[in-house]
PDB file of C-alpha atoms and ligand atoms in Angstrom:
ATOM      1  CA  UNK R1243    -143.378  18.370 -63.366  1.00  0.00           C
ATOM      2  CA  UNK R1244    -139.830  18.361 -61.960  1.00  0.00           C
ATOM      3  CA  UNK R1245    -137.669  20.497 -64.232  1.00  0.00           C
ATOM      4  CA  UNK R1246    -133.939  21.170 -64.454  1.00  0.00           C
ATOM      5  CA  UNK R1247    -132.749  24.295 -66.234  1.00  0.00           C
ATOM      6  CA  UNK R1248    -129.935  23.870 -68.683  1.00  0.00           C
ATOM      7  CA  UNK R1249    -128.067  26.800 -67.126  1.00  0.00           C
ATOM      8  CA  UNK R1250    -128.570  29.215 -64.231  1.00  0.00           C
ATOM      9  CA  UNK R1251    -128.060  32.442 -66.174  1.00  0.00           C
ATOM     10  CA  UNK R1252    -130.081  33.530 -69.209  1.00  0.00           C
ATOM     11  CA  UNK R1253    -129.146  36.538 -71.300  1.00  0.00           C
ATOM     12  CA  UNK R1254    -132.325  38.639 -71.569  1.00  0.00           C
ATOM     13  CA  UNK R1255    -133.544  39.465 -75.083  1.00  0.00           C
ATOM     14  CA  UNK R1256    -130.417  37.852 -76.467  1.00  0.00           C
ATOM     15  CA  UNK R1257    -127.663  40.147 -75.322  1.00  0.00           C
ATOM     16  CA  UNK R1258    -129.088  42.268 -72.502  1.00  0.00           C
ATOM     17  CA  UNK R1259    -127.647  45.780 -72.521  1.00  0.00           C
ATOM     18  CA  UNK R1260    -124.727  44.851 -74.785  1.00  0.00           C
ATOM     19  CA  UNK R1261    -126.473  44.562 -78.160  1.00  0.00           C
ATOM     20  CA  UNK R1262    -129.793  45.537 -79.744  1.00  0.00           C
ATOM     21  CA  UNK R1263    -132.429  43.266 -78.247  1.00  0.00           C
ATOM     22  CA  UNK R1264    -133.854  40.259 -80.083  1.00  0.00           C
ATOM     23  CA  UNK R1265    -131.319  40.300 -82.922  1.00  0.00           C
ATOM     24  CA  UNK R1266    -128.900  37.662 -84.157  1.00  0.00           C
ATOM     25  CA  UNK R1267    -126.097  40.027 -83.167  1.00  0.00           C
ATOM     26  CA  UNK R1268    -127.384  39.874 -79.588  1.00  0.00           C
ATOM     27  CA  UNK R1269    -127.288  36.058 -79.656  1.00  0.00           C
ATOM     28  CA  UNK R1270    -123.736  36.256 -80.980  1.00  0.00           C
ATOM     29  CA  UNK R1271    -122.662  38.506 -78.102  1.00  0.00           C
ATOM     30  CA  UNK R1272    -124.133  36.069 -75.563  1.00  0.00           C
ATOM     31  CA  UNK R1273    -122.395  33.152 -77.246  1.00  0.00           C
ATOM     32  CA  UNK R1274    -119.053  34.946 -77.495  1.00  0.00           C
ATOM     33  CA  UNK R1275    -119.241  35.737 -73.778  1.00  0.00           C
ATOM     34  CA  UNK R1276    -119.852  32.084 -72.979  1.00  0.00           C
ATOM     35  CA  UNK R1277    -123.528  32.252 -72.059  1.00  0.00           C
ATOM     36  CA  UNK R1278    -125.256  28.885 -72.383  1.00  0.00           C
ATOM     37  CA  UNK R1279    -128.756  30.303 -72.184  1.00  0.00           C
ATOM     38  CA  UNK R1280    -130.675  33.098 -73.889  1.00  0.00           C
ATOM     39  CA  UNK R1281    -134.189  34.429 -73.596  1.00  0.00           C
ATOM     40  CA  UNK R1282    -135.904  36.084 -76.541  1.00  0.00           C
ATOM     41  CA  UNK R1283    -139.417  37.153 -77.517  1.00  0.00           C
ATOM     42  CA  UNK R1284    -141.380  35.774 -80.468  1.00  0.00           C
ATOM     43  CA  UNK R1285    -144.229  37.504 -82.274  1.00  0.00           C
ATOM     44  CA  UNK R1286    -145.957  36.902 -85.610  1.00  0.00           C
ATOM     45  CA  UNK R1287    -145.886  39.113 -88.659  1.00  0.00           C
ATOM     46  CA  UNK R1288    -149.156  39.813 -90.482  1.00  0.00           C
ATOM     47  CA  UNK R1289    -148.459  36.817 -92.739  1.00  0.00           C
ATOM     48  CA  UNK R1290    -147.765  34.466 -89.815  1.00  0.00           C
ATOM     49  CA  UNK R1291    -143.971  34.390 -89.846  1.00  0.00           C
ATOM     50  CA  UNK R1292    -142.533  34.065 -86.323  1.00  0.00           C
ATOM     51  CA  UNK R1293    -139.868  36.687 -85.614  1.00  0.00           C
ATOM     52  CA  UNK R1294    -137.882  37.961 -82.633  1.00  0.00           C
ATOM     53  CA  UNK R1295    -139.750  41.028 -81.431  1.00  0.00           C
ATOM     54  CA  UNK R1296    -140.854  42.455 -78.091  1.00  0.00           C
ATOM     55  CA  UNK R1297    -143.201  45.311 -79.021  1.00  0.00           C
ATOM     56  CA  UNK R1298    -146.389  44.954 -81.069  1.00  0.00           C
ATOM     57  CA  UNK R1299    -146.008  48.584 -82.143  1.00  0.00           C
ATOM     58  CA  UNK R1300    -142.957  49.994 -83.874  1.00  0.00           C
ATOM     59  CA  UNK R1301    -141.127  53.070 -82.660  1.00  0.00           C
ATOM     60  CA  UNK R1302    -138.795  51.856 -79.923  1.00  0.00           C
ATOM     61  CA  UNK R1303    -136.478  49.273 -81.521  1.00  0.00           C
ATOM     62  CA  UNK R1304    -137.778  49.552 -85.072  1.00  0.00           C
ATOM     63  CA  UNK R1305    -137.934  53.092 -86.431  1.00  0.00           C
ATOM     64  CA  UNK R1306    -141.166  54.630 -87.642  1.00  0.00           C
ATOM     65  CA  UNK R1307    -144.860  54.044 -87.162  1.00  0.00           C
ATOM     66  CA  UNK R1308    -146.627  50.757 -87.743  1.00  0.00           C
ATOM     67  CA  UNK R1309    -147.714  47.556 -86.072  1.00  0.00           C
ATOM     68  CA  UNK R1310    -146.591  43.961 -86.321  1.00  0.00           C
ATOM     69  CA  UNK R1311    -150.169  42.848 -86.972  1.00  0.00           C
ATOM     70  CA  UNK R1312    -150.174  44.932 -90.189  1.00  0.00           C
ATOM     71  CA  UNK R1313    -146.627  44.199 -91.391  1.00  0.00           C
ATOM     72  CA  UNK R1314    -145.658  41.335 -93.669  1.00  0.00           C
ATOM     73  CA  UNK R1315    -142.335  39.487 -93.340  1.00  0.00           C
ATOM     74  CA  UNK R1316    -140.985  40.890 -96.600  1.00  0.00           C
ATOM     75  CA  UNK R1317    -141.638  44.458 -95.414  1.00  0.00           C
ATOM     76  CA  UNK R1318    -140.277  43.794 -91.921  1.00  0.00           C
ATOM     77  CA  UNK R1319    -136.992  42.587 -93.381  1.00  0.00           C
ATOM     78  CA  UNK R1320    -136.444  46.031 -94.847  1.00  0.00           C
ATOM     79  CA  UNK R1321    -136.733  47.688 -91.436  1.00  0.00           C
ATOM     80  CA  UNK R1322    -133.780  48.494 -89.238  1.00  0.00           C
ATOM     81  CA  UNK R1323    -133.708  46.988 -85.739  1.00  0.00           C
ATOM     82  CA  UNK R1324    -130.232  48.112 -84.700  1.00  0.00           C
ATOM     83  CA  UNK R1325    -129.863  51.845 -85.324  1.00  0.00           C
ATOM     84  CA  UNK R1326    -131.723  52.767 -82.098  1.00  0.00           C
ATOM     85  CA  UNK R1327    -128.874  51.158 -80.140  1.00  0.00           C
ATOM     86  CA  UNK R1328    -126.460  53.839 -81.400  1.00  0.00           C
ATOM     87  CA  UNK R1329    -123.450  51.567 -81.835  1.00  0.00           C
ATOM     88  CA  UNK R1330    -122.060  51.469 -85.385  1.00  0.00           C
ATOM     89  CA  UNK R1331    -121.292  47.746 -85.031  1.00  0.00           C
ATOM     90  CA  UNK R1332    -125.001  47.000 -84.917  1.00  0.00           C
ATOM     91  CA  UNK R1333    -126.331  49.755 -87.159  1.00  0.00           C
ATOM     92  CA  UNK R1334    -127.563  47.312 -89.806  1.00  0.00           C
ATOM     93  CA  UNK R1335    -129.272  44.748 -87.555  1.00  0.00           C
ATOM     94  CA  UNK R1336    -132.579  43.338 -88.805  1.00  0.00           C
ATOM     95  CA  UNK R1337    -135.523  41.603 -87.132  1.00  0.00           C
ATOM     96  CA  UNK R1338    -134.592  37.919 -87.375  1.00  0.00           C
ATOM     97  CA  UNK R1339    -136.850  35.014 -88.177  1.00  0.00           C
ATOM     98  CA  UNK R1340    -137.309  32.498 -85.346  1.00  0.00           C
ATOM     99  CA  UNK R1341    -135.836  29.859 -87.631  1.00  0.00           C
ATOM    100  CA  UNK R1342    -132.566  31.803 -87.757  1.00  0.00           C
ATOM    101  CA  UNK R1343    -132.387  32.040 -83.950  1.00  0.00           C
ATOM    102  CA  UNK R1344    -133.241  28.345 -83.512  1.00  0.00           C
ATOM    103  CA  UNK R1345    -130.621  27.347 -86.013  1.00  0.00           C
ATOM    104  CA  UNK R1346    -127.951  29.626 -84.457  1.00  0.00           C
ATOM    105  CA  UNK R1347    -128.592  28.478 -80.877  1.00  0.00           C
ATOM    106  CA  UNK R1348    -129.162  24.787 -81.502  1.00  0.00           C
ATOM    107  CA  UNK R1349    -125.940  24.549 -83.539  1.00  0.00           C
ATOM    108  CA  UNK R1350    -124.106  25.808 -80.432  1.00  0.00           C
ATOM    109  CA  UNK R1351    -126.237  23.871 -77.933  1.00  0.00           C
ATOM    110  CA  UNK R1352    -127.309  27.143 -76.360  1.00  0.00           C
ATOM    111  CA  UNK R1353    -130.483  26.802 -74.353  1.00  0.00           C
ATOM    112  CA  UNK R1354    -133.384  28.934 -75.508  1.00  0.00           C
ATOM    113  CA  UNK R1355    -136.136  30.338 -73.361  1.00  0.00           C
ATOM    114  CA  UNK R1356    -138.533  31.168 -76.181  1.00  0.00           C
ATOM    115  CA  UNK R1357    -141.016  33.694 -74.839  1.00  0.00           C
ATOM    116  CA  UNK R1358    -144.218  33.625 -76.875  1.00  0.00           C
ATOM    117  CA  UNK R1359    -145.212  37.287 -77.009  1.00  0.00           C
ATOM    118  CA  UNK R1360    -148.417  37.539 -79.044  1.00  0.00           C
ATOM    119  CA  UNK R1361    -149.507  40.789 -80.640  1.00  0.00           C
ATOM    120  CA  UNK R1362    -153.092  41.664 -79.653  1.00  0.00           C
ATOM    121  CA  UNK R1363    -155.582  38.952 -80.604  1.00  0.00           C
ATOM    122  CA  UNK R1364    -152.958  36.498 -81.859  1.00  0.00           C
ATOM    123  CA  UNK R1365    -152.261  34.358 -78.784  1.00  0.00           C
ATOM    124  CA  UNK R1366    -153.125  30.894 -80.067  1.00  0.00           C
ATOM    125  CA  UNK R1367    -151.809  31.381 -83.595  1.00  0.00           C
ATOM    126  CA  UNK R1368    -148.467  32.786 -82.387  1.00  0.00           C
ATOM    127  CA  UNK R1369    -147.991  29.877 -80.028  1.00  0.00           C
ATOM    128  CA  UNK R1370    -148.913  27.248 -82.625  1.00  0.00           C
ATOM    129  CA  UNK R1371    -146.523  28.614 -85.242  1.00  0.00           C
ATOM    130  CA  UNK R1372    -143.655  29.161 -82.796  1.00  0.00           C
ATOM    131  CA  UNK R1373    -144.078  25.812 -81.035  1.00  0.00           C
ATOM    132  CA  UNK R1374    -144.309  23.888 -84.330  1.00  0.00           C
ATOM    133  CA  UNK R1375    -141.091  25.450 -85.586  1.00  0.00           C
ATOM    134  CA  UNK R1376    -139.316  24.801 -82.269  1.00  0.00           C
ATOM    135  CA  UNK R1377    -140.534  21.190 -82.329  1.00  0.00           C
ATOM    136  CA  UNK R1378    -139.152  20.693 -85.839  1.00  0.00           C
ATOM    137  CA  UNK R1379    -135.650  21.131 -84.396  1.00  0.00           C
ATOM    138  CA  UNK R1380    -136.038  18.720 -81.487  1.00  0.00           C
ATOM    139  CA  UNK R1381    -136.897  15.034 -81.443  1.00  0.00           C
ATOM    140  CA  UNK R1382    -139.157  13.797 -78.686  1.00  0.00           C
ATOM    141  CA  UNK R1383    -136.178  12.188 -76.935  1.00  0.00           C
ATOM    142  CA  UNK R1384    -133.928  15.259 -77.289  1.00  0.00           C
ATOM    143  CA  UNK R1385    -134.025  16.117 -73.589  1.00  0.00           C
ATOM    144  CA  UNK R1386    -133.021  12.589 -72.578  1.00  0.00           C
ATOM    145  CA  UNK R1387    -130.239  12.743 -75.182  1.00  0.00           C
ATOM    146  CA  UNK R1388    -128.805  15.861 -73.490  1.00  0.00           C
ATOM    147  CA  UNK R1389    -129.934  18.372 -76.114  1.00  0.00           C
ATOM    148  CA  UNK R1390    -130.915  21.821 -74.908  1.00  0.00           C
ATOM    149  CA  UNK R1391    -134.630  21.643 -75.742  1.00  0.00           C
ATOM    150  CA  UNK R1392    -136.236  25.103 -75.821  1.00  0.00           C
ATOM    151  CA  UNK R1393    -138.392  26.117 -72.903  1.00  0.00           C
ATOM    152  CA  UNK R1394    -141.532  27.902 -74.100  1.00  0.00           C
ATOM    153  CA  UNK R1395    -142.851  30.607 -71.806  1.00  0.00           C
ATOM    154  CA  UNK R1396    -145.618  33.182 -72.001  1.00  0.00           C
ATOM    155  CA  UNK R1397    -147.682  35.593 -69.946  1.00  0.00           C
ATOM    156  CA  UNK R1398    -150.609  34.299 -72.021  1.00  0.00           C
ATOM    157  CA  UNK R1399    -152.244  31.133 -70.687  1.00  0.00           C
ATOM    158  CA  UNK R1400    -154.098  30.817 -73.994  1.00  0.00           C
ATOM    159  CA  UNK R1401    -150.786  30.799 -75.850  1.00  0.00           C
ATOM    160  CA  UNK R1402    -149.353  28.111 -73.583  1.00  0.00           C
ATOM    161  CA  UNK R1403    -152.432  25.939 -74.068  1.00  0.00           C
ATOM    162  CA  UNK R1404    -152.105  26.276 -77.842  1.00  0.00           C
ATOM    163  CA  UNK R1405    -148.393  25.402 -77.662  1.00  0.00           C
ATOM    164  CA  UNK R1406    -149.242  22.292 -75.655  1.00  0.00           C
ATOM    165  CA  UNK R1407    -151.674  21.261 -78.368  1.00  0.00           C
ATOM    166  CA  UNK R1408    -149.083  21.226 -81.157  1.00  0.00           C
ATOM    167  CA  UNK R1409    -145.879  20.377 -79.245  1.00  0.00           C
ATOM    168  CA  UNK R1410    -146.787  18.618 -76.005  1.00  0.00           C
ATOM    169  CA  UNK R1411    -143.212  17.364 -75.529  1.00  0.00           C
ATOM    170  CA  UNK R1412    -141.721  20.864 -75.323  1.00  0.00           C
ATOM    171  CA  UNK R1413    -141.575  22.139 -71.731  1.00  0.00           C
ATOM    172  CA  UNK R1414    -143.659  25.207 -70.860  1.00  0.00           C
ATOM    173  CA  UNK R1415    -143.390  27.891 -68.190  1.00  0.00           C
ATOM    174  CA  UNK R1416    -146.034  30.380 -67.105  1.00  0.00           C
ATOM    175  CA  UNK R1417    -144.808  33.967 -66.820  1.00  0.00           C
ATOM    176  CA  UNK R1418    -146.223  36.136 -64.061  1.00  0.00           C
ATOM    177  CA  UNK R1419    -145.483  39.642 -62.891  1.00  0.00           C
ATOM    178  CA  UNK R1420    -146.840  38.493 -59.522  1.00  0.00           C
ATOM    179  CA  UNK R1421    -147.587  34.959 -58.388  1.00  0.00           C
ATOM    180  CA  UNK R1422    -151.379  34.644 -58.201  1.00  0.00           C
ATOM    181  CA  UNK R1423    -152.946  33.036 -55.134  1.00  0.00           C
ATOM    182  CA  UNK R1424    -153.817  29.923 -57.155  1.00  0.00           C
ATOM    183  CA  UNK R1425    -150.426  29.600 -58.878  1.00  0.00           C
ATOM    184  CA  UNK R1426    -150.125  25.885 -58.070  1.00  0.00           C
ATOM    185  CA  UNK R1427    -153.534  25.073 -59.531  1.00  0.00           C
ATOM    186  CA  UNK R1428    -152.790  27.114 -62.661  1.00  0.00           C
ATOM    187  CA  UNK R1429    -149.417  25.431 -63.238  1.00  0.00           C
ATOM    188  CA  UNK R1430    -150.910  21.979 -62.759  1.00  0.00           C
ATOM    189  CA  UNK R1431    -153.916  22.661 -65.000  1.00  0.00           C
ATOM    190  CA  UNK R1432    -151.679  24.030 -67.772  1.00  0.00           C
ATOM    191  CA  UNK R1433    -149.141  21.205 -67.484  1.00  0.00           C
ATOM    192  CA  UNK R1434    -146.341  23.736 -66.971  1.00  0.00           C
ATOM    193  CA  UNK R1435    -142.979  22.698 -65.573  1.00  0.00           C
ATOM    194  CA  UNK R1436    -141.965  26.088 -64.209  1.00  0.00           C
ATOM    195  CA  UNK R1437    -142.983  29.554 -63.069  1.00  0.00           C
ATOM    196  CA  UNK R1438    -141.136  32.602 -64.395  1.00  0.00           C
ATOM    197  CA  UNK R1439    -141.753  35.475 -62.021  1.00  0.00           C
ATOM    198  CA  UNK R1440    -140.672  39.102 -61.830  1.00  0.00           C
ATOM    199  CA  UNK R1441    -137.927  39.085 -59.252  1.00  0.00           C
ATOM    200  CA  UNK R1442    -139.165  41.961 -57.098  1.00  0.00           C
ATOM    201  CA  UNK R1443    -142.302  39.995 -56.295  1.00  0.00           C
ATOM    202  CA  UNK R1444    -140.336  37.011 -54.998  1.00  0.00           C
ATOM    203  CA  UNK R1445    -139.447  36.480 -51.361  1.00  0.00           C
ATOM    204  CA  UNK R1446    -138.017  33.542 -49.477  1.00  0.00           C
ATOM    205  CA  UNK R1447    -141.413  32.002 -48.642  1.00  0.00           C
ATOM    206  CA  UNK R1448    -142.727  32.227 -52.194  1.00  0.00           C
ATOM    207  CA  UNK R1449    -139.559  30.692 -53.611  1.00  0.00           C
ATOM    208  CA  UNK R1450    -139.695  27.860 -51.091  1.00  0.00           C
ATOM    209  CA  UNK R1451    -143.360  27.146 -51.867  1.00  0.00           C
ATOM    210  CA  UNK R1452    -142.782  26.903 -55.636  1.00  0.00           C
ATOM    211  CA  UNK R1453    -139.716  24.691 -55.175  1.00  0.00           C
ATOM    212  CA  UNK R1454    -141.438  22.462 -52.605  1.00  0.00           C
ATOM    213  CA  UNK R1455    -144.241  21.920 -55.099  1.00  0.00           C
ATOM    214  CA  UNK R1456    -141.629  20.577 -57.520  1.00  0.00           C
ATOM    215  CA  UNK R1457    -141.662  23.339 -60.148  1.00  0.00           C
ATOM    216  CA  UNK R1458    -138.791  25.118 -61.788  1.00  0.00           C
ATOM    217  CA  UNK R1459    -138.442  28.801 -60.875  1.00  0.00           C
ATOM    218  CA  UNK R1460    -136.835  31.547 -62.941  1.00  0.00           C
ATOM    219  CA  UNK R1461    -136.653  35.160 -61.768  1.00  0.00           C
ATOM    220  CA  UNK R1462    -136.586  38.047 -64.245  1.00  0.00           C
ATOM    221  CA  UNK R1463    -135.012  40.542 -64.883  1.00  0.00           C
ATOM    222  CA  UNK R1464    -132.241  40.566 -62.292  1.00  0.00           C
ATOM    223  CA  UNK R1465    -129.489  43.120 -62.870  1.00  0.00           C
ATOM    224  CA  UNK R1466    -127.952  43.422 -59.397  1.00  0.00           C
ATOM    225  CA  UNK R1467    -125.466  40.657 -58.483  1.00  0.00           C
ATOM    226  CA  UNK R1468    -126.362  40.857 -54.784  1.00  0.00           C
ATOM    227  CA  UNK R1469    -130.043  40.362 -55.569  1.00  0.00           C
ATOM    228  CA  UNK R1470    -129.155  37.471 -57.897  1.00  0.00           C
ATOM    229  CA  UNK R1471    -127.272  35.747 -55.060  1.00  0.00           C
ATOM    230  CA  UNK R1472    -130.137  36.333 -52.657  1.00  0.00           C
ATOM    231  CA  UNK R1473    -132.640  34.785 -55.063  1.00  0.00           C
ATOM    232  CA  UNK R1474    -130.371  31.811 -55.673  1.00  0.00           C
ATOM    233  CA  UNK R1475    -129.989  31.308 -51.913  1.00  0.00           C
ATOM    234  CA  UNK R1476    -133.800  31.202 -51.717  1.00  0.00           C
ATOM    235  CA  UNK R1477    -133.856  28.358 -54.226  1.00  0.00           C
ATOM    236  CA  UNK R1478    -134.440  30.137 -57.541  1.00  0.00           C
ATOM    237  CA  UNK R1479    -133.135  27.834 -60.288  1.00  0.00           C
ATOM    238  CA  UNK R1480    -132.280  30.431 -62.887  1.00  0.00           C
ATOM    239  CA  UNK R1481    -132.257  34.149 -63.490  1.00  0.00           C
ATOM    240  CA  UNK R1482    -132.651  36.227 -66.608  1.00  0.00           C
ATOM    241  CA  UNK R1483    -130.405  39.293 -66.754  1.00  0.00           C
ATOM    242  CA  UNK R1484    -129.671  42.348 -68.867  1.00  0.00           C
ATOM    243  CA  UNK R1485    -126.294  42.841 -67.196  1.00  0.00           C
ATOM    244  CA  UNK R1486    -124.159  40.285 -68.988  1.00  0.00           C
ATOM    245  CA  UNK R1487    -121.165  42.322 -67.852  1.00  0.00           C
ATOM    246  CA  UNK R1488    -121.993  41.963 -64.133  1.00  0.00           C
ATOM    247  CA  UNK R1489    -123.704  38.565 -64.013  1.00  0.00           C
ATOM    248  CA  UNK R1490    -121.643  36.362 -66.268  1.00  0.00           C
ATOM    249  CA  UNK R1491    -122.241  32.831 -67.505  1.00  0.00           C
ATOM    250  CA  UNK R1492    -120.408  31.286 -64.549  1.00  0.00           C
ATOM    251  CA  UNK R1493    -121.924  33.591 -61.915  1.00  0.00           C
ATOM    252  CA  UNK R1494    -122.454  31.995 -58.500  1.00  0.00           C
TER     253      UNK R1494
HETATM  254  O1  G3P M 659    -139.113  36.143 -69.974  1.00  0.00           O
HETATM  255  C1  G3P M 659    -138.756  37.086 -69.016  1.00  0.00           C
HETATM  256  C2  G3P M 659    -138.947  38.487 -69.501  1.00  0.00           C
HETATM  257  O2  G3P M 659    -138.428  38.600 -70.788  1.00  0.00           O
HETATM  258  C3  G3P M 659    -140.383  38.921 -69.488  1.00  0.00           C
HETATM  259  O3  G3P M 659    -140.548  40.289 -69.721  1.00  0.00           O
HETATM  260  O4  G3P M 659    -141.168  42.195 -71.122  1.00  0.00           O
HETATM  261  O5  G3P M 659    -138.801  41.517 -70.977  1.00  0.00           O
HETATM  262  O6  G3P M 659    -140.418  40.114 -72.222  1.00  0.00           O
HETATM  263  P1  G3P M 659    -140.205  41.046 -71.075  1.00  0.00           P
HETATM  264 MG1   MG M 660    -139.175  38.414 -72.777  1.00  0.00          MG
END
């Protein structure tokens, strides 16, 4: 259950506030700035293609009405995922396939925190498809060989169980907005290596308890450098941030 993060700082949704979220352009920004770790969200299209997407419903990052559960990959590719960001450099960004993100990051040995973000009713299927594709990039001995094996995380326990079924060798983390009273039992039962917890719910005692139990601990989404230092002093292994400009890849 003991887990070591590949890096302490993860760029949230690819590029935080510096690029449209969950796009290849966002991954490029993180890489160009020297980040060794990125977090992104994975959801399925209607025809079971895993793509980088946070919202099950369009309207915020993808213009127009519609839902991921009703949209096929071929139709999604025609949609714009960058114009909302209002920066001409990213005006043509598209919703990328997970395969594209895996290929981009693994070629640069960037660590991926792949958040399985199922659209309603699609927990197990999303996890199976995403975990299988992630596993196709990484041999069972990849971690021992020093490769940055993706860490699968999810708020959905059902998704994590399904991921374990198809790719038991890929590490898994349970996401929580608040640590439940039985967090240790849940982590053990699910075979998770880490807890990913919203930072404002964490205090010194909670951090110490998770670390003493031998689990990894990531705090999200931390955008204040002073808070990041406080969490690290409490034993948090890694943080996920939107503020790539304030909390850089070598932040201490
Ligand atoms: O994985 C940490 C964080 O990304 C979870 O929240 O809503 O930004 O996906 P959200
Ligand atoms: Mg996320």
